[in-house]
Amino acid sequence: MKHQTTSPRPSVLESQTRIRFDHCDPFGHLNNSAFLNYFQNEREDQVEAAYGMDIHAFFRKTGRAWVVGQNQIVYLSPATVRELVTIQTAIIQITDTSMLVEHVMLDEKKEKLKAVLWTKFVYIDVRKNERAQHEPELMELFNEVAVKEEVPTVFEDRVRQLREKMKAAQLKTK
């Protein structure tokens, strides 16, 4: 893990990606299972760009990695073939052995909420095939970048909150 000397690291990471034809169903909508790949791939790239952490190099060095323990996802609006979408991710909860990451997919202009995913990542030592505790330097990073605002602990409540925020933002622009 590279240490950055720049001012505060962001909590919410954001990037854009284009929906590919071969990931879509016959209607031109992103396949439900493909959402997970888009979210995970963008998160991996975002973490490396924002925090200088290549999770593959980290695994090779330490023998430790995060595995998906649980996903909760809601599909709110189709992502369509060739559409440019915005993906935002953030750590919303941490423990000594896991983290909860929120992934949000929006349209290019961030006006329409397409999907929300909560992924619980469990930290494991692959060599021992058991749960591991985050090293102090990881906990320091996570505590620095975890979202500080209060986030509902129930997934459906969070989705409702995000939808209300989107509606309020749309009313302001009208």
PDB file of C-alpha atoms in Angstrom:
ATOM      1  CA  MET A   1       0.000   0.000   0.000  1.00  0.00           C
ATOM      2  CA  LYS A   2       1.417   3.385  -1.002  1.00  0.00           C
ATOM      3  CA  HIS A   3       1.093   6.209   1.486  1.00  0.00           C
ATOM      4  CA  GLN A   4      -0.291   9.424   0.077  1.00  0.00           C
ATOM      5  CA  THR A   5       0.835  12.817   1.270  1.00  0.00           C
ATOM      6  CA  THR A   6      -1.980  14.830  -0.257  1.00  0.00           C
ATOM      7  CA  SER A   7      -4.781  16.407   1.722  1.00  0.00           C
ATOM      8  CA  PRO A   8      -7.725  14.380   2.970  1.00  0.00           C
ATOM      9  CA  ARG A   9      -8.583  11.334   0.979  1.00  0.00           C
ATOM     10  CA  PRO A  10     -12.154  11.167  -0.302  1.00  0.00           C
ATOM     11  CA  SER A  11     -14.778   9.009   1.362  1.00  0.00           C
ATOM     12  CA  VAL A  12     -17.007   8.689  -1.682  1.00  0.00           C
ATOM     13  CA  LEU A  13     -15.169   7.464  -4.750  1.00  0.00           C
ATOM     14  CA  GLU A  14     -16.632   8.103  -8.174  1.00  0.00           C
ATOM     15  CA  SER A  15     -15.942   6.987 -11.729  1.00  0.00           C
ATOM     16  CA  GLN A  16     -17.760   6.459 -14.978  1.00  0.00           C
ATOM     17  CA  THR A  17     -17.961   3.439 -17.218  1.00  0.00           C
ATOM     18  CA  ARG A  18     -19.807   2.468 -20.360  1.00  0.00           C
ATOM     19  CA  ILE A  19     -22.311  -0.399 -20.405  1.00  0.00           C
ATOM     20  CA  ARG A  20     -21.116  -3.008 -22.892  1.00  0.00           C
ATOM     21  CA  PHE A  21     -23.296  -4.874 -25.381  1.00  0.00           C
ATOM     22  CA  ASP A  22     -22.170  -8.338 -24.293  1.00  0.00           C
ATOM     23  CA  HIS A  23     -23.249  -7.623 -20.699  1.00  0.00           C
ATOM     24  CA  CYS A  24     -26.822  -6.847 -21.705  1.00  0.00           C
ATOM     25  CA  ASP A  25     -29.959  -8.930 -22.190  1.00  0.00           C
ATOM     26  CA  PRO A  26     -31.950  -9.036 -25.456  1.00  0.00           C
ATOM     27  CA  PHE A  27     -33.770  -5.844 -24.395  1.00  0.00           C
ATOM     28  CA  GLY A  28     -30.486  -3.942 -24.226  1.00  0.00           C
ATOM     29  CA  HIS A  29     -30.590  -3.752 -20.410  1.00  0.00           C
ATOM     30  CA  LEU A  30     -27.586  -4.579 -18.265  1.00  0.00           C
ATOM     31  CA  ASN A  31     -28.012  -8.154 -17.027  1.00  0.00           C
ATOM     32  CA  ASN A  32     -28.826  -8.319 -13.298  1.00  0.00           C
ATOM     33  CA  SER A  33     -25.733 -10.349 -12.439  1.00  0.00           C
ATOM     34  CA  ALA A  34     -23.500  -8.024 -14.489  1.00  0.00           C
ATOM     35  CA  PHE A  35     -24.283  -5.135 -12.118  1.00  0.00           C
ATOM     36  CA  LEU A  36     -22.135  -6.883  -9.501  1.00  0.00           C
ATOM     37  CA  ASN A  37     -19.161  -7.066 -11.870  1.00  0.00           C
ATOM     38  CA  TYR A  38     -19.466  -3.399 -12.824  1.00  0.00           C
ATOM     39  CA  PHE A  39     -19.634  -2.361  -9.185  1.00  0.00           C
ATOM     40  CA  GLN A  40     -16.694  -4.533  -8.089  1.00  0.00           C
ATOM     41  CA  ASN A  41     -14.465  -3.617 -11.034  1.00  0.00           C
ATOM     42  CA  GLU A  42     -15.067   0.107 -10.561  1.00  0.00           C
ATOM     43  CA  ARG A  43     -14.462  -0.136  -6.799  1.00  0.00           C
ATOM     44  CA  GLU A  44     -11.143  -1.909  -7.378  1.00  0.00           C
ATOM     45  CA  ASP A  45      -9.980   0.799  -9.803  1.00  0.00           C
ATOM     46  CA  GLN A  46     -11.256   3.608  -7.574  1.00  0.00           C
ATOM     47  CA  VAL A  47      -9.411   2.304  -4.496  1.00  0.00           C
ATOM     48  CA  GLU A  48      -6.139   2.084  -6.395  1.00  0.00           C
ATOM     49  CA  ALA A  49      -6.536   5.563  -7.895  1.00  0.00           C
ATOM     50  CA  ALA A  50      -7.685   7.294  -4.680  1.00  0.00           C
ATOM     51  CA  TYR A  51      -5.730   5.436  -2.010  1.00  0.00           C
ATOM     52  CA  GLY A  52      -2.820   3.914  -3.923  1.00  0.00           C
ATOM     53  CA  MET A  53      -3.862   0.420  -2.891  1.00  0.00           C
ATOM     54  CA  ASP A  54      -3.528  -2.387  -5.422  1.00  0.00           C
ATOM     55  CA  ILE A  55      -5.502  -5.161  -3.734  1.00  0.00           C
ATOM     56  CA  HIS A  56      -3.864  -7.855  -5.893  1.00  0.00           C
ATOM     57  CA  ALA A  57      -0.338  -6.761  -4.969  1.00  0.00           C
ATOM     58  CA  PHE A  58      -1.478  -6.519  -1.346  1.00  0.00           C
ATOM     59  CA  PHE A  59      -2.732 -10.114  -1.498  1.00  0.00           C
ATOM     60  CA  ARG A  60       0.503 -11.392  -3.054  1.00  0.00           C
ATOM     61  CA  LYS A  61       2.513  -9.641  -0.341  1.00  0.00           C
ATOM     62  CA  THR A  62       0.383 -10.514   2.711  1.00  0.00           C
ATOM     63  CA  GLY A  63      -1.674 -13.571   1.780  1.00  0.00           C
ATOM     64  CA  ARG A  64      -4.725 -11.643   2.954  1.00  0.00           C
ATOM     65  CA  ALA A  65      -7.712 -10.456   0.973  1.00  0.00           C
ATOM     66  CA  TRP A  66     -11.363  -9.505   1.196  1.00  0.00           C
ATOM     67  CA  VAL A  67     -14.047 -11.901   0.057  1.00  0.00           C
ATOM     68  CA  VAL A  68     -17.700 -11.136  -0.465  1.00  0.00           C
ATOM     69  CA  GLY A  69     -19.699 -12.390   2.487  1.00  0.00           C
ATOM     70  CA  GLN A  70     -23.026 -10.882   1.489  1.00  0.00           C
ATOM     71  CA  ASN A  71     -24.633  -8.726  -1.191  1.00  0.00           C
ATOM     72  CA  GLN A  72     -27.872  -6.770  -1.000  1.00  0.00           C
ATOM     73  CA  ILE A  73     -28.924  -5.110  -4.249  1.00  0.00           C
ATOM     74  CA  VAL A  74     -31.912  -3.264  -5.593  1.00  0.00           C
ATOM     75  CA  TYR A  75     -32.462  -2.492  -9.284  1.00  0.00           C
ATOM     76  CA  LEU A  76     -34.328   0.777  -9.725  1.00  0.00           C
ATOM     77  CA  SER A  77     -33.869   1.757 -13.366  1.00  0.00           C
ATOM     78  CA  PRO A  78     -32.304  -0.070 -16.314  1.00  0.00           C
ATOM     79  CA  ALA A  79     -28.739   0.624 -17.390  1.00  0.00           C
ATOM     80  CA  THR A  80     -28.750   0.294 -21.157  1.00  0.00           C
ATOM     81  CA  VAL A  81     -26.290  -0.755 -23.810  1.00  0.00           C
ATOM     82  CA  ARG A  82     -23.611   1.910 -24.550  1.00  0.00           C
ATOM     83  CA  GLU A  83     -24.887   4.149 -21.735  1.00  0.00           C
ATOM     84  CA  LEU A  84     -22.269   5.981 -19.702  1.00  0.00           C
ATOM     85  CA  VAL A  85     -23.017   5.449 -16.008  1.00  0.00           C
ATOM     86  CA  THR A  86     -21.590   6.953 -12.850  1.00  0.00           C
ATOM     87  CA  ILE A  87     -20.604   4.622 -10.038  1.00  0.00           C
ATOM     88  CA  GLN A  88     -20.035   5.895  -6.523  1.00  0.00           C
ATOM     89  CA  THR A  89     -18.656   3.694  -3.751  1.00  0.00           C
ATOM     90  CA  ALA A  90     -17.916   4.242  -0.079  1.00  0.00           C
ATOM     91  CA  ILE A  91     -17.149   2.352   3.109  1.00  0.00           C
ATOM     92  CA  ILE A  92     -20.150   2.858   5.374  1.00  0.00           C
ATOM     93  CA  GLN A  93     -19.250   0.471   8.198  1.00  0.00           C
ATOM     94  CA  ILE A  94     -16.071  -1.187   9.455  1.00  0.00           C
ATOM     95  CA  THR A  95     -15.170  -3.799  12.037  1.00  0.00           C
ATOM     96  CA  ASP A  96     -11.835  -5.375  12.849  1.00  0.00           C
ATOM     97  CA  THR A  97     -12.565  -8.199  10.354  1.00  0.00           C
ATOM     98  CA  SER A  98     -15.027  -6.797   7.818  1.00  0.00           C
ATOM     99  CA  MET A  99     -16.333  -3.742   6.026  1.00  0.00           C
ATOM    100  CA  LEU A 100     -19.610  -2.759   4.447  1.00  0.00           C
ATOM    101  CA  VAL A 101     -19.233  -0.951   1.124  1.00  0.00           C
ATOM    102  CA  GLU A 102     -22.063   0.898  -0.560  1.00  0.00           C
ATOM    103  CA  HIS A 103     -22.135   1.047  -4.365  1.00  0.00           C
ATOM    104  CA  VAL A 104     -24.503   3.382  -6.185  1.00  0.00           C
ATOM    105  CA  MET A 105     -25.073   3.450  -9.945  1.00  0.00           C
ATOM    106  CA  LEU A 106     -26.457   6.621 -11.494  1.00  0.00           C
ATOM    107  CA  ASP A 107     -26.869   7.935 -15.011  1.00  0.00           C
ATOM    108  CA  GLU A 108     -24.070  10.030 -16.504  1.00  0.00           C
ATOM    109  CA  LYS A 109     -25.457  13.312 -15.153  1.00  0.00           C
ATOM    110  CA  LYS A 110     -26.209  11.804 -11.718  1.00  0.00           C
ATOM    111  CA  GLU A 111     -29.906  12.598 -12.069  1.00  0.00           C
ATOM    112  CA  LYS A 112     -31.323   9.067 -12.056  1.00  0.00           C
ATOM    113  CA  LEU A 113     -30.647   6.316  -9.534  1.00  0.00           C
ATOM    114  CA  LYS A 114     -30.203   2.970 -11.286  1.00  0.00           C
ATOM    115  CA  ALA A 115     -29.108   0.527  -8.570  1.00  0.00           C
ATOM    116  CA  VAL A 116     -27.814   0.352  -5.025  1.00  0.00           C
ATOM    117  CA  LEU A 117     -25.610  -2.440  -3.687  1.00  0.00           C
ATOM    118  CA  TRP A 118     -24.331  -3.140  -0.199  1.00  0.00           C
ATOM    119  CA  THR A 119     -21.456  -5.608  -0.089  1.00  0.00           C
ATOM    120  CA  LYS A 120     -20.105  -6.996   3.156  1.00  0.00           C
ATOM    121  CA  PHE A 121     -16.442  -7.843   2.630  1.00  0.00           C
ATOM    122  CA  VAL A 122     -14.830 -10.253   5.075  1.00  0.00           C
ATOM    123  CA  TYR A 123     -11.067 -10.047   5.576  1.00  0.00           C
ATOM    124  CA  ILE A 124      -9.388 -13.443   5.399  1.00  0.00           C
ATOM    125  CA  ASP A 125      -5.949 -14.971   5.623  1.00  0.00           C
ATOM    126  CA  VAL A 126      -5.915 -17.252   2.603  1.00  0.00           C
ATOM    127  CA  ARG A 127      -2.940 -19.260   3.857  1.00  0.00           C
ATOM    128  CA  LYS A 128      -4.762 -20.148   7.077  1.00  0.00           C
ATOM    129  CA  ASN A 129      -8.199 -20.227   5.436  1.00  0.00           C
ATOM    130  CA  GLU A 130      -9.674 -18.197   8.268  1.00  0.00           C
ATOM    131  CA  ARG A 131     -10.970 -14.755   9.108  1.00  0.00           C
ATOM    132  CA  ALA A 132      -8.240 -12.223   9.846  1.00  0.00           C
ATOM    133  CA  GLN A 133      -8.088  -8.946  11.720  1.00  0.00           C
ATOM    134  CA  HIS A 134      -7.346  -5.803   9.771  1.00  0.00           C
ATOM    135  CA  GLU A 135      -3.827  -4.526  10.392  1.00  0.00           C
ATOM    136  CA  PRO A 136      -3.597  -1.214  12.309  1.00  0.00           C
ATOM    137  CA  GLU A 137      -2.578   0.695   9.161  1.00  0.00           C
ATOM    138  CA  LEU A 138      -5.670  -0.619   7.338  1.00  0.00           C
ATOM    139  CA  MET A 139      -7.930   0.376  10.223  1.00  0.00           C
ATOM    140  CA  GLU A 140      -6.310   3.814  10.173  1.00  0.00           C
ATOM    141  CA  LEU A 141      -7.076   4.177   6.469  1.00  0.00           C
ATOM    142  CA  PHE A 142     -10.630   2.842   6.836  1.00  0.00           C
ATOM    143  CA  ASN A 143     -11.364   5.133   9.766  1.00  0.00           C
ATOM    144  CA  GLU A 144     -10.065   8.074   7.735  1.00  0.00           C
ATOM    145  CA  VAL A 145     -12.107   7.367   4.618  1.00  0.00           C
ATOM    146  CA  ALA A 146     -15.295   5.781   5.963  1.00  0.00           C
ATOM    147  CA  VAL A 147     -18.387   7.898   5.442  1.00  0.00           C
ATOM    148  CA  LYS A 148     -18.919  10.085   8.486  1.00  0.00           C
ATOM    149  CA  GLU A 149     -22.588  10.873   7.912  1.00  0.00           C
ATOM    150  CA  GLU A 150     -25.215   8.742   9.586  1.00  0.00           C
ATOM    151  CA  VAL A 151     -26.322   5.969   7.231  1.00  0.00           C
ATOM    152  CA  PRO A 152     -29.382   3.875   8.062  1.00  0.00           C
ATOM    153  CA  THR A 153     -28.471   0.358   9.175  1.00  0.00           C
ATOM    154  CA  VAL A 154     -31.332  -1.212   7.223  1.00  0.00           C
ATOM    155  CA  PHE A 155     -30.727  -1.509   3.479  1.00  0.00           C
ATOM    156  CA  GLU A 156     -34.302  -0.639   2.449  1.00  0.00           C
ATOM    157  CA  ASP A 157     -34.201   2.490   4.633  1.00  0.00           C
ATOM    158  CA  ARG A 158     -30.976   3.579   2.935  1.00  0.00           C
ATOM    159  CA  VAL A 159     -32.477   3.048  -0.511  1.00  0.00           C
ATOM    160  CA  ARG A 160     -35.486   5.135   0.509  1.00  0.00           C
ATOM    161  CA  GLN A 161     -33.128   7.869   1.795  1.00  0.00           C
ATOM    162  CA  LEU A 162     -31.147   7.914  -1.471  1.00  0.00           C
ATOM    163  CA  ARG A 163     -34.335   8.062  -3.553  1.00  0.00           C
ATOM    164  CA  GLU A 164     -35.607  10.989  -1.470  1.00  0.00           C
ATOM    165  CA  LYS A 165     -32.275  12.803  -1.939  1.00  0.00           C
ATOM    166  CA  MET A 166     -32.532  12.309  -5.704  1.00  0.00           C
ATOM    167  CA  LYS A 167     -36.106  13.654  -5.760  1.00  0.00           C
ATOM    168  CA  ALA A 168     -35.129  16.675  -3.657  1.00  0.00           C
ATOM    169  CA  ALA A 169     -32.192  17.421  -5.977  1.00  0.00           C
ATOM    170  CA  GLN A 170     -34.440  17.185  -9.026  1.00  0.00           C
ATOM    171  CA  LEU A 171     -36.949  19.617  -7.472  1.00  0.00           C
ATOM    172  CA  LYS A 172     -34.137  22.137  -6.856  1.00  0.00           C
ATOM    173  CA  THR A 173     -33.098  22.068 -10.521  1.00  0.00           C
ATOM    174  CA  LYS A 174     -36.619  22.696 -11.822  1.00  0.00           C
TER     175      LYS A 174
END
